[in-house]
Coordinates of C-alpha atoms in Angstrom, one line a residue:
M1 CA 14.9 123.3 -39.5
I2 CA 12.9 120.8 -37.6
N3 CA 10.2 122.1 -35.3
I4 CA 10.7 120.0 -32.1
A5 CA 8.0 121.7 -30.1
A6 CA 5.5 120.7 -32.7
K7 CA 6.5 117.0 -32.5
R8 CA 6.2 116.9 -28.7
Q9 CA 2.7 118.4 -28.9
K10 CA 1.6 115.7 -31.4
T11 CA 2.9 112.9 -29.2
D12 CA 1.2 114.3 -26.1
Q13 CA -2.1 114.1 -27.9
V14 CA -1.8 110.2 -28.6
I15 CA -0.7 108.9 -25.0
K16 CA -3.5 109.3 -22.5
E17 CA -3.9 108.2 -18.9
P18 CA -6.0 105.0 -18.3
E19 CA -9.5 105.5 -17.1
S20 CA -10.1 104.7 -13.4
R21 CA -12.7 101.7 -12.9
P22 CA -14.4 100.4 -9.7
V23 CA -12.7 97.4 -7.9
F24 CA -16.0 95.3 -8.1
G25 CA -16.2 95.8 -11.8
Q26 CA -12.6 94.6 -12.2
A27 CA -13.3 91.4 -10.1
V28 CA -16.4 90.6 -12.2
G29 CA -14.3 91.0 -15.3
L30 CA -11.7 88.7 -13.9
F31 CA -14.2 85.9 -13.3
T32 CA -15.8 86.3 -16.7
L33 CA -12.5 85.9 -18.5
P34 CA -12.8 82.0 -18.6
A35 CA -16.4 82.3 -19.8
R36 CA -15.3 84.7 -22.6
A37 CA -12.5 82.4 -23.5
L38 CA -14.8 79.3 -23.6
S39 CA -17.3 81.3 -25.6
H40 CA -14.6 82.3 -28.0
H41 CA -13.5 78.7 -28.5
A42 CA -17.1 77.5 -28.8
E43 CA -17.8 80.1 -31.4
K44 CA -14.6 79.1 -33.3
H45 CA -15.6 75.4 -33.1
Y46 CA -19.2 76.2 -34.2
R47 CA -17.9 78.1 -37.3
S48 CA -15.4 75.4 -38.3
R49 CA -17.6 72.3 -37.7
Y50 CA -21.3 73.4 -37.9
H51 CA -21.8 76.7 -39.7
G52 CA -22.6 76.2 -43.4
R53 CA -22.8 72.4 -43.1
Y54 CA -26.2 71.8 -41.6
R55 CA -29.6 73.3 -42.3
T56 CA -30.1 74.2 -38.6
P57 CA -26.5 74.4 -37.3
R58 CA -27.3 76.4 -34.1
R59 CA -29.9 73.8 -33.0
I60 CA -27.5 70.9 -33.6
F61 CA -24.7 72.7 -31.8
A62 CA -26.9 73.4 -28.8
F63 CA -28.0 69.7 -28.7
D64 CA -24.3 68.5 -28.6
L65 CA -23.5 71.0 -25.9
A66 CA -26.5 69.6 -23.8
L67 CA -25.1 66.1 -24.2
I68 CA -21.7 67.1 -23.0
G69 CA -23.2 68.8 -20.0
L70 CA -25.2 65.7 -19.1
V71 CA -22.1 63.5 -19.3
L72 CA -20.2 65.9 -17.0
I73 CA -23.1 65.9 -14.5
L74 CA -23.2 62.1 -14.4
A75 CA -19.5 61.9 -13.9
V76 CA -19.7 64.3 -10.9
F77 CA -22.5 62.2 -9.3
S78 CA -20.5 58.9 -9.9
L79 CA -17.4 60.4 -8.3
A80 CA -19.4 61.6 -5.3
E81 CA -21.1 58.2 -4.9
F82 CA -17.7 56.4 -5.0
L83 CA -16.1 58.7 -2.5
T84 CA -19.0 58.4 0.0
R85 CA -19.9 54.7 -0.2
P86 CA -18.3 52.2 2.3
L87 CA -15.7 49.6 0.9
L88 CA -16.4 45.9 1.1
P89 CA -13.8 45.3 3.9
E90 CA -15.8 47.8 6.0
I91 CA -18.9 45.7 5.3
I92 CA -17.7 42.0 5.5
R93 CA -14.6 40.8 7.3
V94 CA -12.8 37.6 6.4
E95 CA -9.7 36.2 8.2
M96 CA -7.6 33.0 8.1
A97 CA -5.5 31.3 10.7
A98 CA -3.4 28.1 10.3
K99 CA -2.6 25.3 12.7
P100 CA 0.3 24.9 13.0
G101 CA 1.2 28.5 12.5
A102 CA 4.6 27.7 10.8
P103 CA 4.1 24.4 9.0
R104 CA 6.7 22.3 7.2
S105 CA 6.3 21.2 3.7
G106 CA 4.6 17.8 4.0
D107 CA 2.7 18.6 7.2
R108 CA -1.0 18.3 7.6
V109 CA -2.3 21.8 8.0
T110 CA -5.7 23.1 9.2
L111 CA -6.9 26.4 7.7
A112 CA -9.5 28.2 9.8
F113 CA -11.6 30.9 8.1
S114 CA -13.9 33.4 9.9
Y115 CA -16.2 36.0 8.4
E116 CA -18.6 38.7 9.8
N117 CA -21.1 41.3 8.4
R118 CA -19.9 44.6 9.8
S119 CA -22.6 46.7 8.2
R120 CA -26.1 47.7 9.3
V121 CA -27.5 46.3 6.1
E122 CA -28.2 42.6 5.3
Q123 CA -25.8 41.2 2.7
K124 CA -27.5 38.8 0.3
E125 CA -26.1 35.8 -1.6
A126 CA -22.7 36.0 0.2
E127 CA -20.1 33.4 -0.8
I128 CA -16.4 32.7 -0.2
A129 CA -14.3 31.1 -3.0
L130 CA -11.0 29.8 -1.9
R131 CA -7.9 30.0 -4.1
L132 CA -5.5 27.4 -2.9
P133 CA -2.3 26.3 -4.7
R134 CA -1.9 22.8 -6.2
G135 CA 0.4 21.9 -3.4
F136 CA -2.4 22.0 -0.8
L137 CA -4.0 18.5 -1.0
M138 CA -7.3 19.2 0.6
E139 CA -9.1 16.5 2.4
P140 CA -12.9 16.0 1.8
A141 CA -14.7 18.6 4.0
E142 CA -18.2 18.0 5.4
I143 CA -19.2 21.7 5.7
P144 CA -22.8 22.8 5.0
G145 CA -22.8 24.8 1.8
F146 CA -19.2 24.0 1.0
Q147 CA -18.4 22.5 -2.5
T148 CA -15.1 20.6 -2.4
E149 CA -14.7 20.6 -6.2
T150 CA -14.8 24.3 -6.5
Q151 CA -13.6 25.1 -3.0
T152 CA -16.6 27.5 -2.6
L153 CA -18.7 28.2 0.5
Q154 CA -22.3 29.3 -0.2
I155 CA -23.0 31.5 2.9
G156 CA -26.3 32.8 1.8
D157 CA -27.9 36.0 3.4
L158 CA -25.9 37.6 6.2
A159 CA -27.8 39.6 8.8
P160 CA -26.1 42.7 10.3
G161 CA -23.6 41.6 12.8
E162 CA -23.9 37.9 11.9
E163 CA -20.6 36.0 11.8
G164 CA -19.4 32.4 11.0
S165 CA -16.4 30.2 10.5
F166 CA -15.3 27.0 8.9
E167 CA -12.1 24.8 8.7
I168 CA -10.4 22.8 6.0
S169 CA -7.5 20.4 6.3
G170 CA -5.0 18.9 4.0
A171 CA -1.3 18.2 3.3
L172 CA 0.7 21.2 2.5
L173 CA 3.4 20.7 -0.1
A174 CA 5.5 23.8 -0.8
V175 CA 9.0 24.9 -1.6
P176 CA 10.8 25.4 1.7
G177 CA 11.8 29.1 2.2
T178 CA 9.0 30.2 -0.1
P179 CA 5.8 31.5 1.5
F180 CA 2.6 29.6 0.9
Q181 CA -0.1 31.9 -0.3
A182 CA -3.9 31.3 -0.1
A183 CA -6.6 33.7 -1.2
A184 CA -10.3 34.0 -0.2
V185 CA -12.5 35.8 -2.7
I186 CA -15.7 37.1 -1.0
S187 CA -18.7 38.4 -2.9
A188 CA -22.1 39.7 -1.7
R189 CA -25.0 41.8 -2.8
D190 CA -26.2 44.8 -0.8
G191 CA -29.6 44.1 0.6
K192 CA -30.6 47.8 0.4
T193 CA -29.2 49.0 -2.9
G194 CA -28.7 45.6 -4.7
A195 CA -25.1 46.5 -5.6
S196 CA -22.7 43.6 -5.9
R197 CA -19.3 43.8 -4.5
I198 CA -16.2 41.4 -4.8
L199 CA -13.0 41.5 -2.7
A200 CA -10.0 39.2 -2.6
E201 CA -8.1 38.7 0.6
T202 CA -4.6 37.1 0.4
F203 CA -3.0 35.2 3.3
T204 CA 0.6 34.1 3.6
L205 CA 2.1 31.2 5.6
P206 CA 5.9 30.8 6.1
V207 CA 7.3 27.4 5.2
S208 CA 10.8 27.0 6.6
S209 CA 11.7 23.3 5.9
S210 CA 10.5 19.9 4.7
A211 CA 8.9 17.3 6.9
L212 CA 10.8 14.6 5.0
A213 CA 14.3 14.7 6.3
V214 CA 17.1 13.3 4.1
D215 CA 20.6 12.5 5.2
L216 CA 23.6 11.5 3.1
Q217 CA 26.4 9.4 4.5
I218 CA 29.6 8.9 2.4
P219 CA 33.2 8.6 3.4
Q220 CA 35.0 11.9 3.6
T221 CA 38.0 10.4 1.9
A222 CA 37.9 8.1 -1.1
V223 CA 40.1 6.8 -3.8
G224 CA 39.5 8.2 -7.2
G225 CA 38.4 5.7 -9.8
Q226 CA 37.6 3.0 -7.2
E227 CA 34.3 2.1 -5.7
V228 CA 32.8 4.0 -2.8
S229 CA 29.5 3.4 -1.0
A230 CA 27.0 6.1 -0.1
T231 CA 23.9 5.7 2.0
L232 CA 20.8 7.9 1.8
S233 CA 18.4 7.7 4.7
Y234 CA 15.1 9.4 5.0
R235 CA 12.5 9.9 7.7
N236 CA 9.0 11.4 7.6
E237 CA 9.1 13.8 10.6
G238 CA 5.7 15.3 9.8
N239 CA 2.2 14.5 10.9
A240 CA 0.8 13.4 7.4
A241 CA 1.5 10.7 4.9
I242 CA 3.5 11.8 1.9
A243 CA 1.9 10.3 -1.3
E244 CA 5.0 10.5 -3.5
A245 CA 8.5 11.8 -3.2
M246 CA 11.5 11.6 -5.6
I247 CA 15.2 11.5 -4.7
V248 CA 17.7 12.1 -7.5
P249 CA 21.4 11.4 -6.8
L250 CA 23.6 14.4 -7.8
L251 CA 27.0 13.1 -8.9
P252 CA 30.1 14.7 -10.5
E253 CA 30.5 14.4 -14.2
G254 CA 32.3 11.2 -15.1
T255 CA 31.0 9.3 -12.1
E256 CA 30.1 5.6 -12.8
I257 CA 27.2 4.1 -10.9
V258 CA 28.2 0.5 -10.0
G259 CA 24.9 -0.5 -8.3
S260 CA 22.1 0.7 -6.1
Q261 CA 19.6 -0.7 -3.7
P262 CA 16.8 -0.4 -4.5
D263 CA 17.4 0.0 -8.2
L264 CA 17.4 3.5 -9.7
V265 CA 14.7 3.9 -12.3
E266 CA 15.7 6.4 -15.0
G267 CA 18.2 7.9 -12.4
V268 CA 15.5 8.4 -9.7
W269 CA 14.3 6.7 -6.5
R270 CA 10.6 7.0 -6.1
L271 CA 9.1 6.8 -2.6
L272 CA 5.4 6.1 -2.3
D273 CA 3.0 6.4 0.7
I274 CA 5.5 7.5 3.3
A275 CA 3.6 7.2 6.6
P276 CA 4.4 9.6 9.5
G277 CA 7.4 8.4 11.4
S278 CA 8.4 5.9 8.8
A279 CA 12.0 5.7 7.6
G280 CA 14.1 4.0 5.1
R281 CA 17.4 4.0 3.3
M282 CA 18.9 3.7 -0.2
A283 CA 22.4 2.4 -1.0
L284 CA 24.5 3.6 -3.9
R285 CA 27.9 2.3 -5.1
I286 CA 29.8 4.6 -7.3
R287 CA 33.2 5.3 -8.8
L288 CA 34.2 8.9 -8.5
P289 CA 36.4 10.4 -11.2
G290 CA 40.1 11.0 -10.4
A291 CA 40.2 14.5 -8.9
E292 CA 41.2 16.2 -5.7
K293 CA 37.7 16.9 -4.5
A294 CA 34.2 15.9 -5.5
T295 CA 30.7 16.9 -4.3
V296 CA 28.1 14.1 -4.0
G297 CA 24.5 15.0 -3.2
A298 CA 20.9 14.3 -3.6
S299 CA 17.8 16.4 -4.4
L300 CA 14.4 15.8 -2.9
S301 CA 11.1 16.7 -4.5
F302 CA 7.5 16.0 -3.8
R303 CA 5.3 15.1 -6.8
V304 CA 1.8 16.3 -7.2
E305 CA 0.3 14.9 -10.4
D306 CA 2.8 16.2 -13.1
Q307 CA 4.3 18.9 -10.9
L308 CA 7.5 18.6 -9.0
I309 CA 7.9 20.7 -5.8
P310 CA 11.6 21.0 -4.9
Q311 CA 12.4 20.3 -1.2
G312 CA 16.1 21.0 -1.1
V313 CA 19.5 19.5 -1.8
T314 CA 21.8 17.5 0.5
E315 CA 25.5 17.6 -0.4
R316 CA 28.7 16.2 1.0
K317 CA 32.3 16.9 0.1
V318 CA 34.6 14.0 -0.6
S319 CA 38.4 14.3 -0.7
L320 CA 40.0 12.0 -3.4
V321 CA 43.4 10.5 -3.1
S322 CA 45.4 8.0 -5.2
P323 CA 47.3 5.3 -3.1
A324 CA 48.5 3.6 -6.3
V325 CA 48.2 0.1 -4.8
T326 CA 47.7 -2.8 -7.3
L327 CA 45.8 -6.0 -6.5
R328 CA 45.8 -9.2 -8.6
S329 CA 44.3 -12.6 -7.9
S330 CA 44.4 -16.0 -9.5
A331 CA 42.9 -19.4 -8.8
D332 CA 44.0 -23.0 -9.2
R333 CA 41.0 -23.8 -11.4
A334 CA 38.7 -21.9 -13.7
E335 CA 35.5 -23.2 -12.1
V336 CA 34.4 -24.9 -9.0
G337 CA 31.5 -27.2 -8.0
P338 CA 29.5 -28.0 -4.9
G339 CA 31.7 -29.5 -2.2
E340 CA 34.9 -28.6 -4.0
K341 CA 37.8 -26.3 -2.9
L342 CA 39.2 -23.3 -4.7
T343 CA 42.7 -22.0 -3.8
L344 CA 42.8 -18.2 -4.3
R345 CA 46.3 -16.6 -4.7
I346 CA 46.5 -12.9 -4.0
E347 CA 49.4 -10.4 -4.9
A348 CA 49.5 -6.8 -4.0
E349 CA 52.1 -4.1 -4.6
N350 CA 52.3 -0.5 -3.2
K351 CA 53.4 1.6 -6.2
G352 CA 52.5 4.9 -4.5
E353 CA 54.0 7.3 -2.0
F354 CA 51.6 6.5 0.9
T355 CA 51.9 3.9 3.6
L356 CA 48.8 1.7 4.1
R357 CA 48.4 0.6 7.7
N358 CA 46.2 -2.1 9.3
G359 CA 45.2 -3.5 6.0
E360 CA 42.4 -6.0 5.4
L361 CA 41.5 -8.1 2.4
R362 CA 37.8 -8.6 1.9
L363 CA 35.9 -10.7 -0.6
D364 CA 32.3 -10.2 -1.5
F365 CA 30.5 -13.5 -2.0
D366 CA 27.1 -15.1 -1.8
P367 CA 26.8 -16.5 1.8
G368 CA 24.8 -19.4 0.4
L369 CA 28.0 -20.7 -1.4
V370 CA 30.8 -20.6 1.1
D371 CA 30.9 -21.4 4.8
L372 CA 32.4 -18.0 5.7
D373 CA 31.2 -15.0 7.7
E374 CA 30.7 -12.4 4.9
T375 CA 30.7 -9.6 7.5
R376 CA 34.4 -10.0 8.4
P377 CA 37.6 -9.8 6.3
F378 CA 39.1 -13.1 5.4
L379 CA 42.7 -11.8 5.6
T380 CA 44.0 -9.3 8.2
S381 CA 47.4 -8.3 9.5
A382 CA 47.1 -11.2 12.0
E383 CA 47.3 -13.7 9.1
A384 CA 49.4 -11.6 6.8
P385 CA 51.9 -9.4 8.8
G386 CA 52.7 -7.4 5.7
L387 CA 49.3 -5.7 5.9
A388 CA 50.2 -4.1 9.2
E389 CA 52.4 -1.5 7.4
F390 CA 52.3 -1.7 3.7
R391 CA 55.0 0.8 2.7
P392 CA 55.7 2.3 -0.7
G393 CA 57.5 -0.4 -2.8
D394 CA 56.3 -3.3 -0.6
R395 CA 54.9 -6.5 -2.1
L396 CA 52.5 -8.9 -0.6
S397 CA 51.5 -12.5 -1.5
A398 CA 48.8 -14.5 0.2
E399 CA 46.8 -17.6 -0.3
I400 CA 43.4 -18.7 0.9
V401 CA 41.4 -21.8 0.4
L402 CA 37.6 -21.5 -0.1
S403 CA 35.5 -24.5 0.4
L404 CA 32.1 -24.6 -1.3
L405 CA 29.1 -26.0 0.5
T406 CA 27.7 -29.2 -0.7
D407 CA 24.1 -27.9 -0.7
L408 CA 24.3 -24.6 -2.4
T409 CA 21.6 -21.9 -2.2
M410 CA 21.8 -18.6 -4.0
T411 CA 20.3 -15.8 -2.0
G412 CA 19.8 -13.3 -4.8
E413 CA 16.4 -12.3 -5.9
E414 CA 17.0 -12.3 -9.6
P415 CA 18.1 -15.3 -11.7
M416 CA 21.8 -15.1 -12.7
P417 CA 24.7 -17.4 -13.4
P418 CA 26.2 -18.5 -10.0
V419 CA 29.7 -17.2 -9.4
L420 CA 32.1 -17.5 -6.4
G421 CA 33.2 -14.1 -5.4
Q422 CA 32.2 -10.7 -6.8
R423 CA 34.9 -8.2 -5.7
L424 CA 38.2 -8.4 -3.9
T425 CA 39.1 -5.2 -2.0
L426 CA 42.1 -4.1 0.0
V427 CA 41.1 -1.7 2.8
G428 CA 43.4 0.2 5.1
E429 CA 44.4 3.5 6.8
L430 CA 46.2 5.8 4.4
D431 CA 48.6 8.4 5.8
G432 CA 46.7 11.6 6.5
Y433 CA 43.5 10.4 4.8
G434 CA 41.9 7.9 7.2
R435 CA 40.4 4.6 6.1
V436 CA 40.1 4.1 2.4
V437 CA 39.6 1.3 -0.2
A438 CA 43.1 1.1 -1.5
A439 CA 42.6 -1.3 -4.3
E440 CA 40.0 -3.7 -5.7
E441 CA 39.6 -6.3 -8.4
Q442 CA 36.6 -8.2 -9.8
V443 CA 36.9 -11.9 -9.0
E444 CA 34.3 -14.1 -10.5
Y445 CA 34.8 -17.8 -10.7
P446 CA 31.8 -19.7 -12.2
V447 CA 30.2 -22.2 -9.9
R448 CA 29.4 -25.5 -11.7
S449 CA 25.9 -26.7 -10.9
A450 CA 25.3 -30.2 -9.6
L451 CA 22.5 -32.6 -10.4
R452 CA 21.0 -34.9 -7.8
L453 CA 18.7 -37.8 -8.3
R454 CA 16.6 -39.7 -5.8
A455 CA 14.5 -42.8 -6.7
A456 CA 12.3 -44.7 -4.4
A457 CA 9.3 -47.1 -4.6
R458 CA 6.0 -46.7 -2.7
Y459 CA 2.8 -48.8 -2.1
F460 CA 1.1 -46.0 -0.1
T461 CA 1.2 -42.3 -0.4
P462 CA 2.6 -40.2 2.4
E463 CA -1.0 -39.5 3.4
G464 CA -1.6 -43.3 3.7
E465 CA -3.7 -43.7 0.5
Q466 CA -3.1 -47.0 -1.2
I467 CA -1.7 -46.6 -4.8
G468 CA -0.2 -50.1 -5.2
R469 CA -2.0 -53.2 -6.1
G470 CA -1.6 -56.9 -5.3
P471 CA -0.1 -58.7 -2.3
L472 CA 2.1 -56.9 0.1
P473 CA 4.7 -58.3 0.9
P474 CA 5.1 -59.6 -2.6
R475 CA 4.5 -63.3 -3.2
V476 CA 6.0 -65.7 -5.7
G477 CA 3.9 -66.0 -8.8
K478 CA 1.7 -63.1 -7.9
E479 CA 1.9 -59.6 -9.4
T480 CA 2.3 -56.6 -7.1
R481 CA 2.1 -53.1 -8.5
Y482 CA 4.5 -50.4 -7.2
W483 CA 4.9 -46.7 -8.0
I484 CA 8.5 -45.5 -8.5
F485 CA 9.1 -41.8 -7.6
L486 CA 11.9 -39.7 -9.2
D487 CA 13.1 -36.5 -7.5
I488 CA 15.7 -34.4 -9.3
E489 CA 17.5 -31.2 -8.3
S490 CA 19.7 -28.6 -10.0
S491 CA 21.8 -26.6 -7.6
P492 CA 22.6 -23.7 -7.7
G493 CA 22.4 -22.9 -11.4
D494 CA 20.3 -24.0 -14.4
A495 CA 20.9 -27.2 -16.4
R496 CA 19.7 -28.1 -19.9
E497 CA 19.2 -31.3 -21.9
V498 CA 18.6 -33.3 -18.7
V499 CA 18.0 -37.0 -19.1
V500 CA 17.0 -39.5 -16.4
E501 CA 17.4 -43.2 -17.2
G502 CA 16.9 -46.5 -15.4
K503 CA 16.7 -50.2 -16.3
L504 CA 13.8 -52.4 -15.2
S505 CA 15.0 -55.4 -13.2
R506 CA 14.3 -59.0 -13.9
G507 CA 10.7 -59.9 -13.3
V508 CA 9.5 -56.3 -13.5
S509 CA 7.2 -55.1 -16.3
W510 CA 6.3 -51.6 -17.6
I511 CA 2.7 -50.2 -17.1
D512 CA 1.9 -47.1 -19.0
L513 CA 0.8 -45.2 -15.9
Q514 CA 2.8 -42.0 -15.0
S515 CA 2.7 -38.5 -13.6
V516 CA 5.1 -35.8 -14.6
G517 CA 5.5 -32.7 -12.4
A518 CA 8.3 -30.7 -14.1
P519 CA 7.3 -27.7 -16.3
G520 CA 8.2 -28.4 -20.0
A521 CA 9.3 -31.9 -19.3
E522 CA 8.5 -34.7 -21.8
P523 CA 6.5 -37.8 -20.8
I524 CA 8.4 -40.8 -19.5
V525 CA 9.0 -43.3 -22.3
Y526 CA 9.9 -47.0 -22.2
D527 CA 12.2 -48.9 -24.6
P528 CA 11.1 -52.6 -24.4
G529 CA 14.2 -53.8 -26.3
R530 CA 16.6 -52.4 -23.8
R531 CA 14.2 -52.4 -20.9
M532 CA 15.1 -48.8 -20.3
V533 CA 12.9 -46.1 -18.8
R534 CA 13.8 -42.5 -20.1
W535 CA 12.6 -39.1 -19.0
K536 CA 13.8 -35.9 -20.7
I537 CA 13.7 -32.4 -19.3
P538 CA 14.8 -29.7 -21.8
R539 CA 15.6 -27.2 -19.0
L540 CA 16.0 -27.5 -15.3
G541 CA 15.8 -24.2 -13.4
G542 CA 17.7 -23.6 -10.3
A543 CA 19.3 -20.1 -10.6
I544 CA 17.8 -18.6 -7.5
R545 CA 17.4 -21.6 -5.1
T546 CA 17.8 -25.3 -5.4
A547 CA 14.9 -26.4 -7.6
T548 CA 13.3 -29.8 -7.2
Y549 CA 11.3 -31.5 -9.9
G550 CA 9.5 -34.9 -9.8
A551 CA 7.8 -37.7 -11.7
A552 CA 6.4 -41.1 -11.0
F553 CA 5.5 -44.2 -13.0
A554 CA 4.0 -47.6 -12.2
V555 CA 5.6 -51.1 -12.6
E556 CA 4.5 -54.6 -11.8
L557 CA 6.7 -57.2 -10.1
L558 CA 6.2 -61.0 -10.6
P559 CA 8.6 -62.6 -8.2
E560 CA 10.3 -66.0 -9.0
A561 CA 10.8 -68.8 -6.5
G562 CA 14.6 -68.0 -6.3
Q563 CA 13.7 -64.5 -4.9
A564 CA 11.8 -65.8 -1.9
G565 CA 13.0 -64.4 1.4
D566 CA 15.0 -61.6 -0.3
L567 CA 14.4 -58.1 -1.5
A568 CA 13.5 -57.9 -5.1
A569 CA 15.1 -55.2 -7.4
L570 CA 12.7 -52.9 -9.3
L571 CA 14.9 -50.4 -11.1
E572 CA 18.7 -50.4 -11.5
M573 CA 21.4 -48.3 -13.2
V574 CA 19.5 -45.1 -12.3
T575 CA 21.4 -42.1 -13.7
I576 CA 20.9 -38.4 -14.6
R577 CA 23.0 -36.3 -16.9
G578 CA 22.7 -32.8 -18.4
I579 CA 24.7 -29.7 -19.4
D580 CA 25.5 -27.0 -16.9
D581 CA 24.3 -23.6 -18.2
S582 CA 27.0 -21.5 -16.7
T583 CA 30.0 -23.5 -17.8
G584 CA 28.6 -25.5 -20.8
K585 CA 30.1 -28.7 -19.4
E586 CA 28.3 -32.0 -18.9
I587 CA 27.3 -32.9 -15.3
S588 CA 25.9 -36.2 -14.1
A589 CA 24.8 -38.1 -11.0
T590 CA 23.6 -41.6 -10.0
A591 CA 21.0 -42.9 -7.6
L592 CA 20.8 -46.1 -5.6
E593 CA 19.0 -49.2 -7.0
V594 CA 15.3 -49.2 -6.3
T595 CA 14.1 -52.4 -4.5
T596 CA 11.0 -53.5 -2.6
E597 CA 12.6 -52.0 0.6
L598 CA 10.0 -49.2 1.0
A599 CA 12.0 -47.3 3.6
A600 CA 10.0 -44.1 3.1
D601 CA 6.6 -45.9 3.2
A602 CA 5.5 -46.2 6.8
R603 CA 2.5 -48.4 6.2
A604 CA 4.6 -50.8 4.3
E605 CA 7.1 -51.2 7.1
G606 CA 8.4 -54.8 7.3
K607 CA 6.6 -56.0 4.1
W608 CA 9.6 -55.9 1.9
N609 CA 10.9 -59.4 1.3
V610 CA 9.3 -61.8 -1.2
T611 CA 7.2 -64.6 0.3
E612 CA 6.2 -68.0 -1.1

């Protein structure tokens, strides 16, 4: 049997009541727990890293503990100094204001900076370094202590309460809608402690728009695949000159550029030195692809060195229609010359489903060729009633005679083969779409150049200087020297292999005195056997305007008795011939016989006939 009473007695001997301790003692024990824990870890660290490894492990361990304590003390002092010292904004104030307050990109802006020493201690070697973006084109500033290259102001020592200000100006170029940010980095050294402090203040300016306004004008309705004209106009509405701007046409894929004025260079128009208030325009002729709608636009950018600063995009929507009108033309000749007439036959057919009303036929041509007003159509519904309402299925035939001027002058700036007509267009009002170019056709008929030759003799120059020799009027049996002047023209195009010839009359002899004023021309030569004078010009230029070239040579007249009382002939059978560059055909002209009638020589007036 088990003795339960004996077991209970043994258990009662093991479990005892805890001893009662004072409250103060318990509190002290609570605070010493971290110390005992730290002591435990230190002893553990000592035994694992120092004990048994060094000759004097306790001394080395104590030295390491002293270093750790020193680092902790320094950290506490540094934190206290940081929390109690004043910040730089509390010592020096720097602010910026802009005039105008909300500038446009391209405006001239003045930035005003002010600063002040707010502390009770002098701030030494103070300076403000500006951080401005490349889009701010700063003007040279005459500010004491300011270095334009580094954009730094050397303030020097600032006494307590001392303040100052300065201004800089320049053109502001920024992306409209993007804030313009400038920064001022201020640094100074405390006059009492010698501590250096640096602070950067950032300032922001709103830029809402561009000072260079660009407008695009293009018809709201156009015919797909046919030429349409667009005009880009610009105006500098700002208060500063814009050094360089770039405008890029934005065209739908498949658009053909027919021409531009001024010319696009690598697809870009460059504008230089745009003064405040100045304006201009560019013209663009394009063929839009056949679609229902197209978007035509242009992007504007300012250029600063190699950086482009976008200024925005201008866009217009164009509705495209297809009137399906055909236009054909033919002429009664393949070429035309000065003073000649060209009959132009025109046929049009409306193969579409729209009615074209109030139609007009226009022909682009050089106004220096035809005596017509290039600003008005040459055929309207008044001359061709079928143009009033050109319905689907209708056909139209018309004929017009173009008369070329006798004296032709090309007005273009670049040399080119002269042609009559450039483009024939049919313009009208299309049902529901407004006024459109319904059809067009290139019409280019070569203009054959003409040669002109004038020959005249002189005894005196136009200034009155005597160049002739011998008696005047000429006398029988006495030699009189005259100068014969040749003036030749090619109009309006170039001519090549040009030859001028003339035969010396009876009693006239050749003197090897001459002057040639045509570039590339050969000297005048004389053939004694045939008594012919010949002058060759390999090329005679006249592509832009009528070109005049000249030469002169001297002859001597020895009159005979039978010529007394009459004019004496000097040069006869005077001709010019050459090959027209544009057509490859031979062209020629003649001049009047040259006699002693010196009509252009005022000082020789009345001294023409031979005397005895």
